[in-house]
Tab-separated table of C-alpha atoms in Angstrom:
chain	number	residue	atom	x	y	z
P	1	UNK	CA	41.625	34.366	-24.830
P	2	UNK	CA	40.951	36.251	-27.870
P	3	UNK	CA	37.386	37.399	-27.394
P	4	UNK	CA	36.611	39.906	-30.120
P	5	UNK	CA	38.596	41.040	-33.380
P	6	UNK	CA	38.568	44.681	-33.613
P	7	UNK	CA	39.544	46.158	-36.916
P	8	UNK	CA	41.428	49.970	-37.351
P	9	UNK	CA	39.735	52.842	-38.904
P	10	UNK	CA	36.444	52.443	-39.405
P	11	UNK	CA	35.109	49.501	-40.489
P	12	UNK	CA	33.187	47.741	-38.187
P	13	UNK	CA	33.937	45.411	-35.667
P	14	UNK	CA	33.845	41.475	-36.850
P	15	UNK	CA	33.084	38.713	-34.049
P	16	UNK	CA	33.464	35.463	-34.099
P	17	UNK	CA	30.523	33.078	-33.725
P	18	UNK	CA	32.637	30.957	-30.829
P	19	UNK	CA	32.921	34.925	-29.250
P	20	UNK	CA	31.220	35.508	-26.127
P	21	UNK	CA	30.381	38.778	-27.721
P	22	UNK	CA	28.606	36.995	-30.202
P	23	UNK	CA	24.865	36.992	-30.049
P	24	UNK	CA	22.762	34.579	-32.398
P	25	UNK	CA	20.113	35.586	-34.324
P	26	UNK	CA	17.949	32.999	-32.502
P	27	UNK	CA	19.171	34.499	-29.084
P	28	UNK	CA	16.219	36.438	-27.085
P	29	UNK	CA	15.388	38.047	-24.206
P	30	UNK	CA	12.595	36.146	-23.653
P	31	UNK	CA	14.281	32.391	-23.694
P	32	UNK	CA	14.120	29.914	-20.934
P	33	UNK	CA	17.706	28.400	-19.672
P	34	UNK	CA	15.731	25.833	-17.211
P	35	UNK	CA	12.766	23.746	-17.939
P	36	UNK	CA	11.836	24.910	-13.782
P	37	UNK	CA	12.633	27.739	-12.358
P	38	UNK	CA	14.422	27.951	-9.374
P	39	UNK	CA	12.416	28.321	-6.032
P	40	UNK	CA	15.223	28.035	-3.369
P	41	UNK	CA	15.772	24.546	-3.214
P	42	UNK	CA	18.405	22.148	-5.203
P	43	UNK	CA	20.796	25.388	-6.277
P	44	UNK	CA	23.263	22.596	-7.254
P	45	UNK	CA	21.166	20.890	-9.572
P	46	UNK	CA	19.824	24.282	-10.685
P	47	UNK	CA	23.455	25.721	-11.379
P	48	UNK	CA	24.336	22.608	-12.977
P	49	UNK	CA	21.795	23.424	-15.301
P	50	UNK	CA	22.146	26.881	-15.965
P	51	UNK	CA	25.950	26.493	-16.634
P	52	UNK	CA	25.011	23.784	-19.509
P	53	UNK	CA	23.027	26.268	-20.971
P	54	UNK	CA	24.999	29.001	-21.248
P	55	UNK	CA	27.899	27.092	-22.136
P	56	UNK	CA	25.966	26.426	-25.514
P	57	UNK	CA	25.584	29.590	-26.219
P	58	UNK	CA	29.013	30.475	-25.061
P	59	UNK	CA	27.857	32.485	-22.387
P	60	UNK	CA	29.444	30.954	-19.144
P	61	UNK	CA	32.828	33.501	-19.841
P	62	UNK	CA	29.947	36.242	-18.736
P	63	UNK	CA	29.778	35.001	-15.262
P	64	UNK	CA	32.334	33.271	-14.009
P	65	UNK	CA	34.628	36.860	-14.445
P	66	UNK	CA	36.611	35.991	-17.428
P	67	UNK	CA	35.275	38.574	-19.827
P	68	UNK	CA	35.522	41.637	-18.139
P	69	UNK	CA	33.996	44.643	-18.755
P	70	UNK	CA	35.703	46.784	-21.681
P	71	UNK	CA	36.382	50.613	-21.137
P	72	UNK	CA	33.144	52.831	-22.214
P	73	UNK	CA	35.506	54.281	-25.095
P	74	UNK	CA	36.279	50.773	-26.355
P	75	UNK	CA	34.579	49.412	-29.602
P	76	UNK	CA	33.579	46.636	-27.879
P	77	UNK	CA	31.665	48.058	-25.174
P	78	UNK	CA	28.153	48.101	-26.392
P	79	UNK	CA	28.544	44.422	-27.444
P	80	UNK	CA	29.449	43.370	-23.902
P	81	UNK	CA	26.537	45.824	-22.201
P	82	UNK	CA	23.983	43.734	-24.802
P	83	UNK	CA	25.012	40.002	-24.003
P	84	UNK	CA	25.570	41.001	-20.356
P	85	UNK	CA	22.014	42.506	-20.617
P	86	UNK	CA	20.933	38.978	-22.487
P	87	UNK	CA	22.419	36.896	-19.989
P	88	UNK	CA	21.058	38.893	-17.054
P	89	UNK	CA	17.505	38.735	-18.459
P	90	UNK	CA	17.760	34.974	-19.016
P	91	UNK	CA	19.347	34.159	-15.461
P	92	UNK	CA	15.649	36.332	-14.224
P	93	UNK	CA	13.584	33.943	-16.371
P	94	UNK	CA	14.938	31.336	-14.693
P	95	UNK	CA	14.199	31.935	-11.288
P	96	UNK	CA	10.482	32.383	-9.466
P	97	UNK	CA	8.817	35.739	-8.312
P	98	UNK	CA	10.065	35.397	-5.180
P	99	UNK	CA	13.622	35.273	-5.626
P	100	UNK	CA	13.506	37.129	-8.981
P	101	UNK	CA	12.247	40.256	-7.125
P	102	UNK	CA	15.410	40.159	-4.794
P	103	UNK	CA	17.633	40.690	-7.535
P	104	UNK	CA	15.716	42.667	-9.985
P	105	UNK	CA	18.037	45.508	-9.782
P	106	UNK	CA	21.520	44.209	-10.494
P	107	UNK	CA	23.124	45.860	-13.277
P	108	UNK	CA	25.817	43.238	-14.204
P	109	UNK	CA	25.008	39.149	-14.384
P	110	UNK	CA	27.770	38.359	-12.377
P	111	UNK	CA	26.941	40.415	-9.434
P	112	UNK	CA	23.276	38.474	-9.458
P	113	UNK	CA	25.074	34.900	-10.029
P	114	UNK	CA	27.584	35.709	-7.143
P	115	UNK	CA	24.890	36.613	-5.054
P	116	UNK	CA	22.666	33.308	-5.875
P	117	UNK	CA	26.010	31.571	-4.919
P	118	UNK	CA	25.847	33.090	-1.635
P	119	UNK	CA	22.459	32.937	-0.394
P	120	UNK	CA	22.154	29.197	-1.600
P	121	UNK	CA	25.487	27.623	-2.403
P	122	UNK	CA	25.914	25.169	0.088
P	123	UNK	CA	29.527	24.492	1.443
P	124	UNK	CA	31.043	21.029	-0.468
P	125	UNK	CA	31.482	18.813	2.749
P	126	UNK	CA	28.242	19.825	4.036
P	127	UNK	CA	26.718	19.081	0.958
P	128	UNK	CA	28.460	15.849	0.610
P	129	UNK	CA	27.096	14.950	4.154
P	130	UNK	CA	24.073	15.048	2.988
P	131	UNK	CA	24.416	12.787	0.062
P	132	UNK	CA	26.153	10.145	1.228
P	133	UNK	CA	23.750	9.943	4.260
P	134	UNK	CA	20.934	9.615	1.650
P	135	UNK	CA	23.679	7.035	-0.437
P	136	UNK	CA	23.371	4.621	2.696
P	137	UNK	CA	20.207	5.101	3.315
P	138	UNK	CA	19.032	4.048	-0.037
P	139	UNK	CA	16.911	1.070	-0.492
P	140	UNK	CA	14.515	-0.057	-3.069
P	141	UNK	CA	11.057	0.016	-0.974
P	142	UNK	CA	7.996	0.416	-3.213
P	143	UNK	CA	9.791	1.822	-6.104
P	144	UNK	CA	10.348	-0.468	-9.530
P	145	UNK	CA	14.215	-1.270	-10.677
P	146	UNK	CA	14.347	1.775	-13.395
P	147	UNK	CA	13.330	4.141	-10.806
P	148	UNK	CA	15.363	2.666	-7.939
P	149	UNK	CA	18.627	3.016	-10.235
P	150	UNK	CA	17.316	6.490	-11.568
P	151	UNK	CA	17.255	7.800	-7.848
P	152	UNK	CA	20.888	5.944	-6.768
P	153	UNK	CA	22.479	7.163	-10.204
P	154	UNK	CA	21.650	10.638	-8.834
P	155	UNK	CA	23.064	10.447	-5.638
P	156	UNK	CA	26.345	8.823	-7.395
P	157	UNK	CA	26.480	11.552	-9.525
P	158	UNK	CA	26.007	14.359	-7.232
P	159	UNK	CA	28.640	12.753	-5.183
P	160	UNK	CA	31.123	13.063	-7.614
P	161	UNK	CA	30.605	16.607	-8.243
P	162	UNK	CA	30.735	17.542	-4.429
P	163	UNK	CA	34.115	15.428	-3.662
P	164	UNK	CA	37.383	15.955	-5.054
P	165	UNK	CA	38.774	12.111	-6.001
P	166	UNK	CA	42.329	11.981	-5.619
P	167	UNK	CA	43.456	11.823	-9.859
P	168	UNK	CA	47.129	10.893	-11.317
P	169	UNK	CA	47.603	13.565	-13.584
P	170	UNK	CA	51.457	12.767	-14.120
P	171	UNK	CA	51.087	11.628	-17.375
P	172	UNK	CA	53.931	8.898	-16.760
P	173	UNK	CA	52.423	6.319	-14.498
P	174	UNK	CA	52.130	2.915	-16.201
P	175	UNK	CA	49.999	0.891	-13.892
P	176	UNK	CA	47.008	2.632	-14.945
P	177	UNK	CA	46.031	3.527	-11.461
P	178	UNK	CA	42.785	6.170	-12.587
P	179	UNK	CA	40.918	3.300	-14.584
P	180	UNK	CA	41.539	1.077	-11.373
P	181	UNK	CA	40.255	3.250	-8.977
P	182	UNK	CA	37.193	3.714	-10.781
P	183	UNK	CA	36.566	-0.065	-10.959
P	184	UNK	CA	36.852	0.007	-7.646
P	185	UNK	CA	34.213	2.780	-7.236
P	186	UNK	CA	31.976	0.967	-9.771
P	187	UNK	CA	32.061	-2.539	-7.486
P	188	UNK	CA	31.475	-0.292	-4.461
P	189	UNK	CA	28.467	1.799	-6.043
P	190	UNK	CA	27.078	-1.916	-7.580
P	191	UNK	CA	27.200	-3.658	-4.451
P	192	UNK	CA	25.474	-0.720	-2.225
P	193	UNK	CA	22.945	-1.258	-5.109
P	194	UNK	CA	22.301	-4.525	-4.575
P	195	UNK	CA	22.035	-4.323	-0.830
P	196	UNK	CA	19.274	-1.777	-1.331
P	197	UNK	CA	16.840	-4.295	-3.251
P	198	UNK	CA	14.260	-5.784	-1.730
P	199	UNK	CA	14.153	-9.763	-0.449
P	200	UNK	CA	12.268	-11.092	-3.288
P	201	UNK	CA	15.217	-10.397	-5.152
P	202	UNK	CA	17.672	-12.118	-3.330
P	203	UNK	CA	18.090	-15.653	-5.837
P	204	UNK	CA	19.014	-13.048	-8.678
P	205	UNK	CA	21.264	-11.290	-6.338
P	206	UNK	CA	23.255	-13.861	-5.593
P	207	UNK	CA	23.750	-15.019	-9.265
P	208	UNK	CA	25.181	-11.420	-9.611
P	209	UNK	CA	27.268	-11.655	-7.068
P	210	UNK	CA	28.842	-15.038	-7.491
P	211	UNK	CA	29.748	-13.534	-11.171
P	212	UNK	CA	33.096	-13.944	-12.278
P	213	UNK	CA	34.616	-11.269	-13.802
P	214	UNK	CA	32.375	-9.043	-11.853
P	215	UNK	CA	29.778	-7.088	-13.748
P	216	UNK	CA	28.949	-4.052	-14.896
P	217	UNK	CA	26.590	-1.834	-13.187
P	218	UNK	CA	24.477	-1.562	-16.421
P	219	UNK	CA	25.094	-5.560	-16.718
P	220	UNK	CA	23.746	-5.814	-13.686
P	221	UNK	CA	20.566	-3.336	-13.978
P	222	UNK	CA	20.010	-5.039	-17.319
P	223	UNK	CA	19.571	-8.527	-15.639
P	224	UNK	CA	17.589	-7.067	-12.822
P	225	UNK	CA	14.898	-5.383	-15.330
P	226	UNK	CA	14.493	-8.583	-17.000
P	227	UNK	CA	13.907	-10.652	-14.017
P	228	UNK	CA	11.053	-7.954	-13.698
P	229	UNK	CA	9.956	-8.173	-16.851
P	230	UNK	CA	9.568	-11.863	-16.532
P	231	UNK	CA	7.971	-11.580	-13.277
P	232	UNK	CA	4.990	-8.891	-14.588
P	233	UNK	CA	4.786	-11.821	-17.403
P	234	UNK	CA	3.859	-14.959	-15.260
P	235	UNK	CA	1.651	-12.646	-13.446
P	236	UNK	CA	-0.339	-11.303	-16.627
P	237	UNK	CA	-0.634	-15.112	-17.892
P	238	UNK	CA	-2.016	-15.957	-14.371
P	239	UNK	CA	-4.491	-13.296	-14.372
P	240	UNK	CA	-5.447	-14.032	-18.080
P	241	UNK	CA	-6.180	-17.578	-16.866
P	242	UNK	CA	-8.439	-16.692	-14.014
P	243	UNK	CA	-10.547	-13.806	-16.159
P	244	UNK	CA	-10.981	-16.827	-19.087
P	245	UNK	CA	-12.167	-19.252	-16.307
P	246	UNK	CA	-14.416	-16.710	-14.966
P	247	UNK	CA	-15.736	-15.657	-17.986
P	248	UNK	CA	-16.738	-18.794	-19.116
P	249	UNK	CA	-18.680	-19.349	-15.539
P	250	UNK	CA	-20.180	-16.472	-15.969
P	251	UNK	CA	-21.545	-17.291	-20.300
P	252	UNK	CA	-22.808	-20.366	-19.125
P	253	UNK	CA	-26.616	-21.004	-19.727
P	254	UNK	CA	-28.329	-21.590	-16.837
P	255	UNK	CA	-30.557	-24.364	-16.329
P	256	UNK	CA	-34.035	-23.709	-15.184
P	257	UNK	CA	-35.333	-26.886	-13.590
P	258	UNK	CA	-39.073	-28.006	-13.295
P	259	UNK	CA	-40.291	-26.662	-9.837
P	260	UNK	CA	-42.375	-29.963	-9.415
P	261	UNK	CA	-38.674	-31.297	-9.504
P	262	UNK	CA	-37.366	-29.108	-6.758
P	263	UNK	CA	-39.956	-30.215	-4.339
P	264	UNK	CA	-38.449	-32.139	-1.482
P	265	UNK	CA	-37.130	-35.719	-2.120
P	266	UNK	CA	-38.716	-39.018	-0.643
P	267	UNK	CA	-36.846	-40.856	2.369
P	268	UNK	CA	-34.705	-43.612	0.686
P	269	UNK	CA	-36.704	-46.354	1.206
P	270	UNK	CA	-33.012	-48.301	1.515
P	271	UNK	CA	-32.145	-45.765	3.819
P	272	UNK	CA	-34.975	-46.177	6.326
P	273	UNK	CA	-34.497	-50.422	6.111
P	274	UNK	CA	-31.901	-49.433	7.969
P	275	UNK	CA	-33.118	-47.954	10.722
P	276	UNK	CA	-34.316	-49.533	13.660
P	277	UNK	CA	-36.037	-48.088	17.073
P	278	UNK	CA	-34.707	-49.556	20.571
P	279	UNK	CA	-38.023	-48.882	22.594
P	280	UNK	CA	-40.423	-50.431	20.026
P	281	UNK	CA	-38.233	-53.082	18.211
P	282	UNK	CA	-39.677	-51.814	14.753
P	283	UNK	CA	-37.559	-50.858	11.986
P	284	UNK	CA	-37.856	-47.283	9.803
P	285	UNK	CA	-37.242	-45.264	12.271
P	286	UNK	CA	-35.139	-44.720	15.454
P	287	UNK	CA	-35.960	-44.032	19.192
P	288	UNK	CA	-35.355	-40.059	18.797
P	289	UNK	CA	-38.744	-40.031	16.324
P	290	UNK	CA	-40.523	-42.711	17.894
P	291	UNK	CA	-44.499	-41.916	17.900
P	292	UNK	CA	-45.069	-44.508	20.912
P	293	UNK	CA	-42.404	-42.499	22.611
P	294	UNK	CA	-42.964	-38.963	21.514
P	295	UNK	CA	-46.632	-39.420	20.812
P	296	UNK	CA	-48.394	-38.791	17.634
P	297	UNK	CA	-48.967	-35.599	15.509
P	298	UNK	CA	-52.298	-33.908	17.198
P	299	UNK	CA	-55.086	-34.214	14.961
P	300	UNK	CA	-58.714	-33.884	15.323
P	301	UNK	CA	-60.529	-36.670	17.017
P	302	UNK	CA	-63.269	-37.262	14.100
P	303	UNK	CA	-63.474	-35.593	10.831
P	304	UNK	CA	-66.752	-35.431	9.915
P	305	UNK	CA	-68.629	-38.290	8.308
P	306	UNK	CA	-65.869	-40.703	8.733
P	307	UNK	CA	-64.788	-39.748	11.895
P	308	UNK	CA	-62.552	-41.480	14.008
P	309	UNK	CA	-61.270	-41.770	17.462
P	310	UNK	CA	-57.599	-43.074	18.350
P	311	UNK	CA	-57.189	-46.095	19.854
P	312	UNK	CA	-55.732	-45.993	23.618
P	313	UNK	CA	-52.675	-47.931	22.052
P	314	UNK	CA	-51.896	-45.307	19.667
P	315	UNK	CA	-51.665	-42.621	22.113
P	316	UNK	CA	-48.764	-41.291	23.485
P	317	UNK	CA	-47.009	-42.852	26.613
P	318	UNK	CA	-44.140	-42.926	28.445
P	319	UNK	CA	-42.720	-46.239	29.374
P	320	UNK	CA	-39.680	-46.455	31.408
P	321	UNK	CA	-37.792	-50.136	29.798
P	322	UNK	CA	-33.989	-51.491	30.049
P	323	UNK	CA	-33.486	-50.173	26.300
P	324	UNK	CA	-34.777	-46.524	26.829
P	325	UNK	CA	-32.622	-46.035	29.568
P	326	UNK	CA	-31.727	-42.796	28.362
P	327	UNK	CA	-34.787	-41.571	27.726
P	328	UNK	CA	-37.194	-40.131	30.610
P	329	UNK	CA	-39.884	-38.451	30.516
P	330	UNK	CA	-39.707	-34.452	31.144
P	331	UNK	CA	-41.048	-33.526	34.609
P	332	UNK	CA	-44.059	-31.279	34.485
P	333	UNK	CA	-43.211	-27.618	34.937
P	334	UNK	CA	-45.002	-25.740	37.238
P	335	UNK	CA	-46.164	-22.135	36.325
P	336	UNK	CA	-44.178	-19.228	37.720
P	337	UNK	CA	-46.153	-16.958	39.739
P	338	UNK	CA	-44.249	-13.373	39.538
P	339	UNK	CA	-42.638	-12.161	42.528
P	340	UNK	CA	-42.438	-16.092	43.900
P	341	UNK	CA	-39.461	-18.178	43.379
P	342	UNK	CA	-40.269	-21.633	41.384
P	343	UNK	CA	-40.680	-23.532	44.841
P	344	UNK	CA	-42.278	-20.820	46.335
P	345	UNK	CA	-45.088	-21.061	43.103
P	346	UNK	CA	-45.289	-24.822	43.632
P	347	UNK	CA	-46.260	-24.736	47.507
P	348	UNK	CA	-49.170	-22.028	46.583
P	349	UNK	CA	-50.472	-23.755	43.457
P	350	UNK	CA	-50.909	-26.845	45.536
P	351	UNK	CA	-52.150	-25.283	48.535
P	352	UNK	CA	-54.875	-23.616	45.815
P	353	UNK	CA	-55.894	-27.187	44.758
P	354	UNK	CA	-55.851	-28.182	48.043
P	355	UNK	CA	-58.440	-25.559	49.091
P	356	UNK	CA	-60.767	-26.014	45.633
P	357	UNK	CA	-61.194	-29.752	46.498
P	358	UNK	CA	-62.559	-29.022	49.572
P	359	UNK	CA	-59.216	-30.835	51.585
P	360	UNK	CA	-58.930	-29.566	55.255
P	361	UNK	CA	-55.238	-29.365	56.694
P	362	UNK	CA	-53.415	-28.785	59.680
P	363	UNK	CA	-53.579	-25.274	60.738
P	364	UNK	CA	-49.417	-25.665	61.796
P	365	UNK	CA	-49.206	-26.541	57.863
P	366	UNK	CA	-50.889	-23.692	56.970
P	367	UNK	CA	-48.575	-21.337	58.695
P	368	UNK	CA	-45.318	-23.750	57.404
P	369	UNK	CA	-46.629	-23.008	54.183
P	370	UNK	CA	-47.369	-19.315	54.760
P	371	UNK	CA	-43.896	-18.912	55.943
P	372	UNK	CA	-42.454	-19.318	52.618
P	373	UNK	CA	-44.180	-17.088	50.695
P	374	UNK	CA	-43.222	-13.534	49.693
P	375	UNK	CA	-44.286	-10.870	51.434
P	376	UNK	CA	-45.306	-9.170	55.083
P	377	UNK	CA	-46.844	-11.837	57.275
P	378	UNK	CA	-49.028	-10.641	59.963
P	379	UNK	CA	-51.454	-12.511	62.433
P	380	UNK	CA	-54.368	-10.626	61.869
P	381	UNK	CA	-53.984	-12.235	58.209
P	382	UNK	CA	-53.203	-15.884	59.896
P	383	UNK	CA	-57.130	-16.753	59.944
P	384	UNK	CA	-58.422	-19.570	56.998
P	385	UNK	CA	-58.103	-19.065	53.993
C-alpha cells in the first residue's frame, strides 16, 4: 500500500488525503473518538467503537501494524511521529483516569492498543459463552417491544462478531447456500424472539407464527409495536372516559335541602295497618314494642295543674298467655357482693332480709348458710347474728 508520495530533490513531500500520513485540518489533539470513555468494562463494544473512528479518519493502518515506522533519515518520518502522536493522544481521551494513568507513558499507539488488548480482550469462545447464555436467557419482562428488540438485536449482533459462521467463498456455487443460511439464522433469531415475549402477547404470536411465507424479523417487530400501540390506545380512551364521568360528578351543583325537610320521616301510616301484636290483639304495632308487655315510657306521675296518675291498667305487666309463649319475663338479678360468687350473694342478701324483718330461724340453718360463705369460719364467730 502506497502510503505517502515522496518527491526527489527538494520539493516537499505531497500526501494524499486517503494517506494515513495525512492529517486534516480539523484533526486535534484534543478530539473525542468515544461518546464514553472506557472504564474497564465492555472492551468489545469499546474497540468496536474506536476502530470506526479511526477508520474515518484513516487512522486504523496506525495500530493494527501496517504502517510501520519509517527510518529517522526518511522524509516521512516526522509525518508518522505527528499522527502516531495524534492517534496516541486521542486513544488517552478516550479512556478514564484510571486506566489512562497506566499507559500514560507509551511512546508508540500501538504498544498502548496492544496492551488494552491484553489486559481486557476477552478470548472469542469465552466471550461467546457469555452471549449466548444471555441470548437464551432473554425474555421480555417489564421492558416495552422497542427496547426488548433493542437489547436482543445486541446480543445478535455481538454474536456475530465473536463466532466465525462457516461462509462459501468459492465464487462458483449455484445453490446460493450463504443467503440460505442466513434465512435460516433470521427464523432462528425471530422465533427465540418470540418465545421471549410475555403471555399477553400470545394471540399476536400465533398469527406470526402461522404466517406463510414466514416473516421478517422487522415484519414481525413492526406488527408487534402496533399491537402496542393499539393497546396504549383503548387504554387512553378508557381512562378519558372515566376522568369525563368523574368530572362531571364532581361540577355538579349540589342541592342544599331545607333542614325542616331532613328531619325524620313519619311511620307509614299503611305500613303500621299492617302490623299486628300477638299478646294484645291490637294492630300498629307488634309484640317486640308492645307497651302492655314492655311497659310504658316513665314519666312523671302529675304535672302540675293538670296532673295525672296512670291507671293500674296502663301499667306495665307481665302476663304469661298461649300467644306469648316466647316471651317471659327476665328473672330479677340479684346484686353481686365482691368476693362472693352470685349464689353465695343470694343466700346473704336473704339471710339480711331475713334478720331486718325480725324472722327467727333455725340455728342448724344458720350454720348451713354460714358454710357457704367466703371466708375463715370459726366458732367463737358462730353466736347470732
Amino acid at each position: 500500500m502506497n502510503f505517502a508520495m515522496a518527491v526527489q530533490g527538494n520539493r516537499p513531500v505531497q500526501l494524499e488525503p486517503t494517506d494515513p500520513l495525512y492529517i486534516h485540518p480539523s484533526d486535534q489533539p484534543g478530539q473525542l473518538l468515544v461518546s464514553t470513555p472506557f472504564n474497564g468494562d465492555n472492551f468489545d463494544n469499546w474497540r468496536r467503537s474506536v476502530i470506526i473512528a479511526l477508520s474515518a479518519k484513516h487512522k486504523v493502518a496506525l495500530i493494527d501494524g501496517s504502517c510501520e515506522c519509517p527510518a529517522p533519515t526518511a522524509p516521512l518520518h516526522i509525518f508518522w511521529q505527528r499522527n502516531n502522536a495524534m492517534v496516541l493522544s486521542w486513544l488517552l481521551n478516550s479512556l478514564n483516569d484510571s486506566i489512562r494513568n497506566s499507559v500514560l507513558y507509551f511512546e508508540f499507539a500501538r504498544e498502548l492498543w496492544l496492551d488494552l488488548e491484553g489486559r481486557f480482550g476477552q478470548s472469542n469462545k469465552a466471550r461467546l459463552f457469555q452471549v449466548q447464555k444471555d441470548v437464551s436467557c432473554l425474555s421480555q419482562g417489564d421492558m416495552d417491544i422497542a427496547s426488548y428488540y433493542t437489547k436482543a438485536k445486541q446480543l445478535w449482533d455481538e454474536s456475530s462478531a465473536v463466532s466465525a459462521i462457516p461462509r462459501c467463498t468459492c465464487k462458483k456455487c449455484e445453490c446460493d447456500i450463504n443467503a440460505k443460511q442466513q434465512n435460516y439464522i433470521e427464523e432462528r433469531r425471530l422465533i427465540q424472539f418470540l418465545m421471549g415475549l410475555n403471555g399477553s402477547y400470545t394471540a399476536i404470536r400465533g398469527n406470526i407464527l402461522m404466517m406463510v411465507p414466514f416473516p421478517s424479523i422487522r415484519q414481525a417487530y413492526s406488527l408487534l409495536v402496533q399491537e402496542e400501540r393499539q393497546r396504549q390506545v383503548k387504554t387512553d380512551t378508557h381512562f378519558l372516559t372515566e376522568s369525563a364521568s368523574l368530572s362531571a360528578s364532581l361540577n355538579k351543583p349540589l342541592s342544599i335541602q331545607d333542614p325542616s325537610k331532613t328531619m325524620q320521616k313519619k311511620p307509614d301510616p299503611a305500613r303500621r295497618s299492617q302490623l299486628f301484636c300477638d299478646h294484645c290483639k291490637k294492630p300498629g304495632h307488634t309484640i317486640d314494642k308492645c307497651y302492655r308487655l314492655h311497659g310504658y315510657p316513665n314519666r312523671p306521675t302529675t304535672r302540675g295543674r293538670g296532673g295525672y296518675v296512670l291507671p293500674s291498667n296502663r301499667r306495665a305487666y307481665s302476663t304469661w298467655t298461649e300467644h306469648a309463649d316466647q316471651t317471659a319475663a327476665p328473672e330479677p338479678s340479684t346484686p353481686a357482693v365482691p368476693g362472693l360468687s352470685a349464689e353465695q350473694s343470694k343466700q346473704l342478701i336473704q339471710l339480711l332480709n331475713n334478720l331486718s324483718n325480725g324472722g327467727s330461724q333455725k340455728t342448724s340453718e344458720q350454720n348451713n348458710t354460714g358454710c357457704h360463705l367466703a371466708g375463715p369460719f370459726s366458732e367463737e364467730a358462730s353466736g347470732s347474728w
